[in-house]
PDB file of C-alpha atoms in Angstrom:
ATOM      1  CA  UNK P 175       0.000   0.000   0.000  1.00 77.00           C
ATOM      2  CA  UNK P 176       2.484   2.398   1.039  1.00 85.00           C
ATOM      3  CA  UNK P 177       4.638   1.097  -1.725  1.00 89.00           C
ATOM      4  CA  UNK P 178       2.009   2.099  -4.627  1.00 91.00           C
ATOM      5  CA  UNK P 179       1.554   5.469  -2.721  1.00 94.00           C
ATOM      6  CA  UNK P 180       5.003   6.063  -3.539  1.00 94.00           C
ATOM      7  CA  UNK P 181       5.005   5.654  -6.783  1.00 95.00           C
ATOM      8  CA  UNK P 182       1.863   7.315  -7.557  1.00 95.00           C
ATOM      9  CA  UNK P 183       4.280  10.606  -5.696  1.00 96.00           C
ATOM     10  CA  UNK P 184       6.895  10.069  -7.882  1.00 96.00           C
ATOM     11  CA  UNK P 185       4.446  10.249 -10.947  1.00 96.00           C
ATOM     12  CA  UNK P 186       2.985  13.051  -9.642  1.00 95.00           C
ATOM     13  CA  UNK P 187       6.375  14.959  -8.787  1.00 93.00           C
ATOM     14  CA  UNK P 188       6.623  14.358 -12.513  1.00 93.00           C
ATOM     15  CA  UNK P 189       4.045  16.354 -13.616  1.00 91.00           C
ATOM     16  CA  UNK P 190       4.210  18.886 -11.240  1.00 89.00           C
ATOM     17  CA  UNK P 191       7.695  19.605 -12.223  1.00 86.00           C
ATOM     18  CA  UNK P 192       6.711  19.256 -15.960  1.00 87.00           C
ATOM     19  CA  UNK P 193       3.710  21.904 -15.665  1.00 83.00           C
ATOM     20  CA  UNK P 194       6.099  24.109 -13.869  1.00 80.00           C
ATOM     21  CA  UNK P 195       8.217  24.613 -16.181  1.00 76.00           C
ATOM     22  CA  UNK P 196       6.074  24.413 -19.203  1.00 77.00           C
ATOM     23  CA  UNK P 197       3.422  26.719 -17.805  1.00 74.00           C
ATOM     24  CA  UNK P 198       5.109  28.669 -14.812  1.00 65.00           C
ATOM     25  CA  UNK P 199       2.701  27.515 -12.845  1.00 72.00           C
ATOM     26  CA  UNK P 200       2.965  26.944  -9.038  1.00 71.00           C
ATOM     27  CA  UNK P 201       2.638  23.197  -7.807  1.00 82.00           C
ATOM     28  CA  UNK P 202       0.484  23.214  -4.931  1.00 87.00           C
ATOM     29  CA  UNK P 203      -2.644  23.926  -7.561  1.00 87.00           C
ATOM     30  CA  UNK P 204      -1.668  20.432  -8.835  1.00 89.00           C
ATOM     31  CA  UNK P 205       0.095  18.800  -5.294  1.00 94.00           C
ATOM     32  CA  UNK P 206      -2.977  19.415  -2.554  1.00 94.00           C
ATOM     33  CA  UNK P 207      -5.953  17.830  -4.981  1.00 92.00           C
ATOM     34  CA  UNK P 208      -3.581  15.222  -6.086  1.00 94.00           C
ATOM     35  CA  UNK P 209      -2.810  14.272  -2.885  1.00 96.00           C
ATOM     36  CA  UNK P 210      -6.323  14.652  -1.500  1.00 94.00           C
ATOM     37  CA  UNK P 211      -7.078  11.547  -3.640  1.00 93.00           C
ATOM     38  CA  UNK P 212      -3.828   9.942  -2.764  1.00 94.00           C
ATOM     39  CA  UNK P 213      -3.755   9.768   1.169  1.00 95.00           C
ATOM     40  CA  UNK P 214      -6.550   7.421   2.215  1.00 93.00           C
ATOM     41  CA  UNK P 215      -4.168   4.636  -0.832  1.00 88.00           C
ATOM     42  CA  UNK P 216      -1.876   5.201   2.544  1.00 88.00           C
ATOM     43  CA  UNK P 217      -4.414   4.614   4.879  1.00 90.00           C
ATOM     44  CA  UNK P 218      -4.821   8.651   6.288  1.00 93.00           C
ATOM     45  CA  UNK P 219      -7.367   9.117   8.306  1.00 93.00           C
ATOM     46  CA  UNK P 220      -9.391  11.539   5.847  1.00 92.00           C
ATOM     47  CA  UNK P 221     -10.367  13.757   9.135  1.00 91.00           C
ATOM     48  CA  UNK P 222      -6.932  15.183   8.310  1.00 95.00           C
ATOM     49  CA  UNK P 223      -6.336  14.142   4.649  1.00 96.00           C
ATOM     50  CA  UNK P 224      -6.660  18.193   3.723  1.00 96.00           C
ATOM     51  CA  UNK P 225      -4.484  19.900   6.194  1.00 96.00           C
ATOM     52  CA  UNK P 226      -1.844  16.808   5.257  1.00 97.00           C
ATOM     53  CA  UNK P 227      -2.113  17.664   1.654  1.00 97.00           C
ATOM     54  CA  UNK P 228      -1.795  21.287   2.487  1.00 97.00           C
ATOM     55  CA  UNK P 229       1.016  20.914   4.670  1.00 97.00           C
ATOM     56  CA  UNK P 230       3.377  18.466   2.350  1.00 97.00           C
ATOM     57  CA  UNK P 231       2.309  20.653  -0.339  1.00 96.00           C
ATOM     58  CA  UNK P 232       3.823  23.729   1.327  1.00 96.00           C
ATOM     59  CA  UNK P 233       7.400  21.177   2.399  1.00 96.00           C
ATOM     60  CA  UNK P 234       7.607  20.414  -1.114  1.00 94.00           C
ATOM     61  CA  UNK P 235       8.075  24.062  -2.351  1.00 90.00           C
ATOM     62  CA  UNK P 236      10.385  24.906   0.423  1.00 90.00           C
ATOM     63  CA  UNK P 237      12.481  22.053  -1.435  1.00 85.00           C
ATOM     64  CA  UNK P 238      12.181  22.849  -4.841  1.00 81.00           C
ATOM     65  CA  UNK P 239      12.002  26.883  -4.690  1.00 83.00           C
ATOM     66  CA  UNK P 240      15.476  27.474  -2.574  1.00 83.00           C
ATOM     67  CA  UNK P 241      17.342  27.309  -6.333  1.00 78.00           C
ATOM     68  CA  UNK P 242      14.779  28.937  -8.208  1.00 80.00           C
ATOM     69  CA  UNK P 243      15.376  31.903  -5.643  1.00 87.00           C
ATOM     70  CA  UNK P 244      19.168  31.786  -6.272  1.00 85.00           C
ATOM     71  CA  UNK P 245      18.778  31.461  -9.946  1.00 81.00           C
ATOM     72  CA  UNK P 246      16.771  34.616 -10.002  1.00 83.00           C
ATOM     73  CA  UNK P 247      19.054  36.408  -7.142  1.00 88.00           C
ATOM     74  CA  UNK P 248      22.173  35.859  -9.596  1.00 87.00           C
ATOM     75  CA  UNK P 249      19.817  37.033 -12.532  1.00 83.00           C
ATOM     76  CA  UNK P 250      19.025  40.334 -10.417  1.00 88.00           C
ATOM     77  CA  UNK P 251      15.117  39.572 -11.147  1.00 86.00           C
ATOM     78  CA  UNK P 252      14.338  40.600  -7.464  1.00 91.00           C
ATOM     79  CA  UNK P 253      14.547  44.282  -6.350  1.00 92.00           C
ATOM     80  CA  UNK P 254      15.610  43.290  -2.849  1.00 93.00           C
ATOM     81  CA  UNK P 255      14.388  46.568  -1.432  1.00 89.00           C
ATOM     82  CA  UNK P 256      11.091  45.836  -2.410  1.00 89.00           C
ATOM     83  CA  UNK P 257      10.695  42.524  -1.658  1.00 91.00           C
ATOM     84  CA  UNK P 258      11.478  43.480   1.904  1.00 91.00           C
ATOM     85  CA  UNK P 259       8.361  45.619   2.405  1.00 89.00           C
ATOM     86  CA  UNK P 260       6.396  42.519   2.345  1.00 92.00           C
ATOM     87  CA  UNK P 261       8.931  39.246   3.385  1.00 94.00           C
ATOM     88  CA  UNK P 262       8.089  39.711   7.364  1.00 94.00           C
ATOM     89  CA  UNK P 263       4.377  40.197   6.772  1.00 95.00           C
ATOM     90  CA  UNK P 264       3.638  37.673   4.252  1.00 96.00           C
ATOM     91  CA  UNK P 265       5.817  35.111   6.713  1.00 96.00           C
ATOM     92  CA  UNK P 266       3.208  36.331   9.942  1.00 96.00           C
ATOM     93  CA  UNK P 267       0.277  35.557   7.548  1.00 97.00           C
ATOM     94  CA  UNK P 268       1.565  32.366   6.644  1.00 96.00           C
ATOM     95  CA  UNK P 269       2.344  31.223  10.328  1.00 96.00           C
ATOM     96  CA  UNK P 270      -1.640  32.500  10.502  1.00 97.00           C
ATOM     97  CA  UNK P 271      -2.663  30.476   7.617  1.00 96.00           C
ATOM     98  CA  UNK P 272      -1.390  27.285   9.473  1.00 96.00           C
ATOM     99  CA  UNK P 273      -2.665  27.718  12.208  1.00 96.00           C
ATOM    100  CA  UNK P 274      -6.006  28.834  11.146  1.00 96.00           C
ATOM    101  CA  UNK P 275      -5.774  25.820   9.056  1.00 95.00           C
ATOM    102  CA  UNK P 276      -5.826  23.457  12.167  1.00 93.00           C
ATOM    103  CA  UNK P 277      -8.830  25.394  13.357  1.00 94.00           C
ATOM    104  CA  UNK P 278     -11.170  24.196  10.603  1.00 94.00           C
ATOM    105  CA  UNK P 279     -12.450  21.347   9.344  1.00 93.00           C
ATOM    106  CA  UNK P 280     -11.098  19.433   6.531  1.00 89.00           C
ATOM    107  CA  UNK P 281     -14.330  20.079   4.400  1.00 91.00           C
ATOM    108  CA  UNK P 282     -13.941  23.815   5.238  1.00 95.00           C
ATOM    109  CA  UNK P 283     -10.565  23.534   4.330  1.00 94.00           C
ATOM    110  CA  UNK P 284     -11.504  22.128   0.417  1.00 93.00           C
ATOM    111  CA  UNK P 285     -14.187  24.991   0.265  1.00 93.00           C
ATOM    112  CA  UNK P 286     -11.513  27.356   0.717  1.00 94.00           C
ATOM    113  CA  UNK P 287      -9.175  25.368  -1.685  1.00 92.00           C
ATOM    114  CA  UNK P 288     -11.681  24.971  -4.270  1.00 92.00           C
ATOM    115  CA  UNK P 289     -13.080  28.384  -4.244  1.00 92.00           C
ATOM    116  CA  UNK P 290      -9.876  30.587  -4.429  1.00 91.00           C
ATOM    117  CA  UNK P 291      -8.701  27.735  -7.098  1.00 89.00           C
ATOM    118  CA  UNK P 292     -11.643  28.558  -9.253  1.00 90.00           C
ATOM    119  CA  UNK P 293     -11.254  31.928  -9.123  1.00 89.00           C
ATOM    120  CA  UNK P 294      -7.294  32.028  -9.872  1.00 86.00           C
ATOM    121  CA  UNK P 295      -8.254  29.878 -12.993  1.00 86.00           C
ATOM    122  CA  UNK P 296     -10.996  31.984 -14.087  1.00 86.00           C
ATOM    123  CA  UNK P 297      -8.576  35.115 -13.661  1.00 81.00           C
ATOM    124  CA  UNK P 298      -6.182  32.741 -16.221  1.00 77.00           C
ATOM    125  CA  UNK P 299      -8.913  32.485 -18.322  1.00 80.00           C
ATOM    126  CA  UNK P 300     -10.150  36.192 -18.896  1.00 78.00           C
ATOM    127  CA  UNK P 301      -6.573  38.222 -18.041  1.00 66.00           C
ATOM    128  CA  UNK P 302      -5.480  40.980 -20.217  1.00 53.00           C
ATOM    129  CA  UNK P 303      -2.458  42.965 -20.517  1.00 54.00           C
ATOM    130  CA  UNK P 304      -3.129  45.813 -18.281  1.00 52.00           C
ATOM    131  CA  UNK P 305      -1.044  49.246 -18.806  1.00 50.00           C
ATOM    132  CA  UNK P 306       2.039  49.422 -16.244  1.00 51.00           C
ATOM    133  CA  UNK P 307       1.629  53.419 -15.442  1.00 55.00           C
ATOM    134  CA  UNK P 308      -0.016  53.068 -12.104  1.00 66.00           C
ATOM    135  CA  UNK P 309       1.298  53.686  -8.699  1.00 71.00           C
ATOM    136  CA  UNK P 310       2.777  51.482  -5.905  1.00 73.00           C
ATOM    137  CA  UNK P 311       0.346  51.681  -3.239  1.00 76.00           C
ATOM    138  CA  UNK P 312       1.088  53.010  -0.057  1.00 82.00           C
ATOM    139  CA  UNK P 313       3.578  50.998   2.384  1.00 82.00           C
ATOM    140  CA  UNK P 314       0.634  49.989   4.810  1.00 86.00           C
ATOM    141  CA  UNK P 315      -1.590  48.825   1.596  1.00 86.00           C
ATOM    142  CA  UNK P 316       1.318  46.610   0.181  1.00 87.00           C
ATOM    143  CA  UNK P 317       1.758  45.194   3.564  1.00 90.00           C
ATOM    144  CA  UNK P 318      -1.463  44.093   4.226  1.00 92.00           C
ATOM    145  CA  UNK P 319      -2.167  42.865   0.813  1.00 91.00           C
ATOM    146  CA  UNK P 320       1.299  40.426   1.797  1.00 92.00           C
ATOM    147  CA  UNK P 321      -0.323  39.298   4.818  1.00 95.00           C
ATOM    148  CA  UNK P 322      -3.415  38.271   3.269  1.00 94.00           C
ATOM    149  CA  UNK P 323      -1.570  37.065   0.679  1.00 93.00           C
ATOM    150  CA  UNK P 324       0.821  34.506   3.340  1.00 95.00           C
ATOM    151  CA  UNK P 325      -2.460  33.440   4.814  1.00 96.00           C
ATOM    152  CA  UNK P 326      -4.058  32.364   1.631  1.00 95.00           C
ATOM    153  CA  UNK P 327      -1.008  30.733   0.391  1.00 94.00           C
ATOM    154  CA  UNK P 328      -0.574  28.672   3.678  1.00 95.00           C
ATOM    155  CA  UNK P 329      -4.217  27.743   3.506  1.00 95.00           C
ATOM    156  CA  UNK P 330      -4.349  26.874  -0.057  1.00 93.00           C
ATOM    157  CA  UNK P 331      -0.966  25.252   0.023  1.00 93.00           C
ATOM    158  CA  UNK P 332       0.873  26.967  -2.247  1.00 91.00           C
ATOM    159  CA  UNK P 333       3.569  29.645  -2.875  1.00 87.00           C
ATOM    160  CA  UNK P 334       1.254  32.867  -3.744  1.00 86.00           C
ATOM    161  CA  UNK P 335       3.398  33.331  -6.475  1.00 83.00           C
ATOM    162  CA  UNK P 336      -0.601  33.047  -8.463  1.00 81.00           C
ATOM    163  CA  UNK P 337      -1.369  35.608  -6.209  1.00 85.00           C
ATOM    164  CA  UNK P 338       1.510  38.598  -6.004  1.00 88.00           C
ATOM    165  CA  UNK P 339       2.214  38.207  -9.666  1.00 83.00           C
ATOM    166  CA  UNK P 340      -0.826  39.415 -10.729  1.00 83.00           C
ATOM    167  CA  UNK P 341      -1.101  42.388  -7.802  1.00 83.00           C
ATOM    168  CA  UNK P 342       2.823  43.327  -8.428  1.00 85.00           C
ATOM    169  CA  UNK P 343       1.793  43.556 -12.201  1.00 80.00           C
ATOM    170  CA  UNK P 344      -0.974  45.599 -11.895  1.00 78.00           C
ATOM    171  CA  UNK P 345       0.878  48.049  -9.795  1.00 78.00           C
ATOM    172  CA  UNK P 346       3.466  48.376 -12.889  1.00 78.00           C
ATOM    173  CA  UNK P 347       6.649  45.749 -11.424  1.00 82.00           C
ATOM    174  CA  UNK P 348       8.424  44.576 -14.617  1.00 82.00           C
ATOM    175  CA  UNK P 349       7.375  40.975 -15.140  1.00 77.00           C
ATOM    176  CA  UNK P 350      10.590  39.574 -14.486  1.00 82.00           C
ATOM    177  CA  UNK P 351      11.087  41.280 -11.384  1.00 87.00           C
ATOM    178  CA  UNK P 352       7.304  40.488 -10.198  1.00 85.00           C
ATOM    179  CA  UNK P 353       8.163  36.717 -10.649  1.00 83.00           C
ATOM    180  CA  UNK P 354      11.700  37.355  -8.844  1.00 87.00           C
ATOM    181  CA  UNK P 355       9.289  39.058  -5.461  1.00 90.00           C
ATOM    182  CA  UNK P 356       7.135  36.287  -5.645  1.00 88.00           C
ATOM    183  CA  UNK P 357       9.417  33.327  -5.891  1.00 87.00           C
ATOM    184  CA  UNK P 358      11.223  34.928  -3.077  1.00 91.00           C
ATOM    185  CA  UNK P 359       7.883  35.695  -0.712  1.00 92.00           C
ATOM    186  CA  UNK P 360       7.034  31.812  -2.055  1.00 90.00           C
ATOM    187  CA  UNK P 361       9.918  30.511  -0.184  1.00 92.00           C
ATOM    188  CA  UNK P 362       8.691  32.471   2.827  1.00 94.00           C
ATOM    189  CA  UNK P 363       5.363  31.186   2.647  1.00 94.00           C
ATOM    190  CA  UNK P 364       6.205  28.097   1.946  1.00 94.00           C
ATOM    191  CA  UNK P 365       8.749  27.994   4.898  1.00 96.00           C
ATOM    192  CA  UNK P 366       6.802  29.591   7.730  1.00 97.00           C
ATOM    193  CA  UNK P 367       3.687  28.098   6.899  1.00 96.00           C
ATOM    194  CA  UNK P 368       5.585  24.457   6.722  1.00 97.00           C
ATOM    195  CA  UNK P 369       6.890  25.308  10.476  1.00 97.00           C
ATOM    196  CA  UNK P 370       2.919  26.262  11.007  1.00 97.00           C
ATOM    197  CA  UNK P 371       1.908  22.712  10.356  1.00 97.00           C
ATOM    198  CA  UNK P 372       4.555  20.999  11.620  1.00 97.00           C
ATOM    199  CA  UNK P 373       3.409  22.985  15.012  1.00 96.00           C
ATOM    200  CA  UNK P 374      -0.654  22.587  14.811  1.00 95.00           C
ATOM    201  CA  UNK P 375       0.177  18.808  13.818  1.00 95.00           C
ATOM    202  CA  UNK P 376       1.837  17.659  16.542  1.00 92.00           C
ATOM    203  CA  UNK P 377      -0.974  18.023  18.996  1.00 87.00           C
ATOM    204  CA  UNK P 378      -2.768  15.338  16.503  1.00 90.00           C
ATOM    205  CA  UNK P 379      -3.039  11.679  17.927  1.00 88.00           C
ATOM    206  CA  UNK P 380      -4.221  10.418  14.516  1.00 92.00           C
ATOM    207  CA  UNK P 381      -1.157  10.875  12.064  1.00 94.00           C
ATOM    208  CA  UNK P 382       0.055   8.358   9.930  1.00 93.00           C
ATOM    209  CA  UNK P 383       3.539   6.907  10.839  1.00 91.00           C
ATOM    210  CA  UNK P 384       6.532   9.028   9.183  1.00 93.00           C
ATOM    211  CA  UNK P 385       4.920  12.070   9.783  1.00 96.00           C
ATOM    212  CA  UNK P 386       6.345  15.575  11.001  1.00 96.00           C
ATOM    213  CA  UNK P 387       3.307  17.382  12.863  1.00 96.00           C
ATOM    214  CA  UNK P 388       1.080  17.199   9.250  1.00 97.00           C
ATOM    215  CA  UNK P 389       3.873  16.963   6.607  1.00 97.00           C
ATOM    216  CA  UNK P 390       3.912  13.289   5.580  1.00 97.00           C
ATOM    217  CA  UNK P 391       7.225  12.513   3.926  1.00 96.00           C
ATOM    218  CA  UNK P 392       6.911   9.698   2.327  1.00 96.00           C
ATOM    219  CA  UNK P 393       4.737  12.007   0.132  1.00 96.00           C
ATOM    220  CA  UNK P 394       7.138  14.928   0.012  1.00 96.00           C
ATOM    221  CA  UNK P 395      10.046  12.784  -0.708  1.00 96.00           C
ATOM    222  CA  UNK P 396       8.117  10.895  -3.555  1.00 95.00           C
ATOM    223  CA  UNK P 397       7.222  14.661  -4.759  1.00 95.00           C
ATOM    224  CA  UNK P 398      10.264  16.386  -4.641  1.00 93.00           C
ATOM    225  CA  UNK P 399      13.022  13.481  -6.147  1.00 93.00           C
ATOM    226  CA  UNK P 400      11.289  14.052  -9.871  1.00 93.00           C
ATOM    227  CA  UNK P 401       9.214  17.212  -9.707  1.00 88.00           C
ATOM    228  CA  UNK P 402      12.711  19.190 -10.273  1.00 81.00           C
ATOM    229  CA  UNK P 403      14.212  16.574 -12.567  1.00 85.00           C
ATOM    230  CA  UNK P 404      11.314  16.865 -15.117  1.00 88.00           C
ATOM    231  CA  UNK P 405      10.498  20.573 -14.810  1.00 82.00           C
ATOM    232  CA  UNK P 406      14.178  21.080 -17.248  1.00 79.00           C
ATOM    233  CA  UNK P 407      12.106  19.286 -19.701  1.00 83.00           C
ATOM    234  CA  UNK P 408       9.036  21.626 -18.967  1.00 82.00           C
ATOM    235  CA  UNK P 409      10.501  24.736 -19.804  1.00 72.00           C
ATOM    236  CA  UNK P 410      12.705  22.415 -23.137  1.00 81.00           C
ATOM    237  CA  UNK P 411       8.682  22.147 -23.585  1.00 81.00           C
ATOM    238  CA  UNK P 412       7.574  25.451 -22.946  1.00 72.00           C
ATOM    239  CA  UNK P 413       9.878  27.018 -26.573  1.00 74.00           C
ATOM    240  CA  UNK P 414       7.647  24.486 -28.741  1.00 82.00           C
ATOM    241  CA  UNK P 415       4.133  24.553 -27.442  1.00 80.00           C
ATOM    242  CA  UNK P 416       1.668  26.933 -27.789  1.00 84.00           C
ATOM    243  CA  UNK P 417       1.508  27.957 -23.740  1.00 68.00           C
ATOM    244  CA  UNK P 418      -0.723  30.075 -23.867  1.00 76.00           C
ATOM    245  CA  UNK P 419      -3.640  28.109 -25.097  1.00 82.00           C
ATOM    246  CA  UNK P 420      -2.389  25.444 -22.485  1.00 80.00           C
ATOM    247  CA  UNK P 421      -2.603  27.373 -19.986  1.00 77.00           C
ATOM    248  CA  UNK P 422      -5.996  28.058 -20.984  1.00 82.00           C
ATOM    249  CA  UNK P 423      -6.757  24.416 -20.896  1.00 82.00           C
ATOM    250  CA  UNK P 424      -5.383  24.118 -17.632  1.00 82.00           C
ATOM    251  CA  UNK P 425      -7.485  26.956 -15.990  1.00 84.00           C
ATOM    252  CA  UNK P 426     -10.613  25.034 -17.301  1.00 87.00           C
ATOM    253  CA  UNK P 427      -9.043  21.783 -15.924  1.00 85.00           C
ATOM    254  CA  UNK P 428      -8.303  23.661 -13.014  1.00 85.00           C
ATOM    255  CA  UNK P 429     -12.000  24.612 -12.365  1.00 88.00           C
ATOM    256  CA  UNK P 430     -13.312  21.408 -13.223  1.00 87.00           C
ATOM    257  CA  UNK P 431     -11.109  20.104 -10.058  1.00 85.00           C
ATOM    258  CA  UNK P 432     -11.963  22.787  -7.883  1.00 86.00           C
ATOM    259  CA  UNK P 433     -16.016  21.510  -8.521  1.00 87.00           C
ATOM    260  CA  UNK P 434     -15.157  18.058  -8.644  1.00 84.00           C
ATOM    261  CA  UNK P 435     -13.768  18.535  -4.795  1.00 82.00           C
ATOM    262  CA  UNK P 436     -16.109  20.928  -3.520  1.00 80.00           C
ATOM    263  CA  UNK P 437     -19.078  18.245  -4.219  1.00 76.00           C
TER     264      UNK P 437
END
């Protein structure tokens, strides 16, 4: 049993690293309903299959995202001095997320998954350029918006790179350097609200052996061995496929998920 969950991580590490770097997409939109489906193969108590998927979701980026930060440090995609402003907020809201996490109920939990999923794919799906002219909001605006930002990341499970893209964008940050902020906020997230889980999770009596509070490693070992071997080929990928009509496709596959777990 444990054996075929496994393997079904590996294959899914796969994907998730092929995705990545064929659509620049973040892998907890593919990880946490994955692994909802995948955690009762290994016998989790599905009381806590959600905050588990959430949780490993969240170790797996801190894994995977620690070179893509480098890569775009030695680049100089991320204006340092802005990505301060936000880096200590976004980590409070993810610590938040966590622990507001442990607070509700798994079912509440894939309500909140499903409905911020949906709307992040039907944002993919209707998106246009917008003009770059406008303002940076005030300090205390761009703050808060990072906080809510950490505590939907650590509740959805993933980076909030989905998230501050689009808001750094809109405020007129150069693409590159609005990916650079939010790959380096995503290991924050991803880092704080990991230590979240651990935390809330080890009060739980009902965790499945080789587990760390809610992280379940046999999961984000699976996960993270192939996700950053295959996501080379992704972006190989990305130069001969027409990603923009994939991505597209995905934000409709996306929302067909979303429903699919919210009923």
């Amino acid at each position: 049993m444990l054996t075929t969950f496994f393997i079904s991580c590996l294959v899914l590490g796969a994907l998730v690293g092929l995705l990545a770097g064929l659509l620049g997409i973040g892998g907890g939109l593919v990880i946490v309903p994955a692994l909802v489906y995948l955690l009762p193969i290994a016998g989790v108590d599905p009381s806590i299959v959600m905050p588990i998927a959430l949780a490993t979701s969240l170790a797996t980026i801190v894994l995977t995202s620690v070179s893509a930060v480098r890569a775009h440090h030695k680049n100089r995609n991320i204006p340092w001095e802005l990505a301060r402003q936000i880096m200590l907020v976004v980590a409070v809201g993810a610590l938040l997320g966590a622990f507001i996490a442990d607070t509700l109920s798994g079912q509440t939990l894939t309500y909140i998954f499903a409905t911020a999923v949906s709307l992040l794919a039907v944002y993919m799906l209707v998106s246009i350029k917008r003009p770059t002219s406008r303002a940076m909001p005030s300090a205390f605006v761009f703050q808060v918006s990072g906080l809510i930002t950490g505590i939907m990341a650590s509740l959805m499970g993933i980076a909030g790179g989905a998230i501050l893209i689009p808001l750094l964008s809109y405020f007129g940050v150069q693409m590159r350097q609005s990916i650079g902020v939010a790959t380096a906020c995503g290991l924050v997230v991803a880092l704080f609200g990991s230590l979240g889980y651990i935390v809330t999770g080890l009060e739980q009596t009902n965790l499945p052996n080789w587990s760390l509070g809610y992280i379940y490693l046999p999961a984000l070992v699976g996960i993270s061995l192939t996700s950053s071997l295959f996501a080379r080929y992704g972006v190989k990928l990305s130069a001969k496929l027409p990603v923009r009509t994939l991505k597209k496709a995905f934000a409709v596959f996306l929302i067909l998920v979303a429903i699919r777990m919210a009923f």
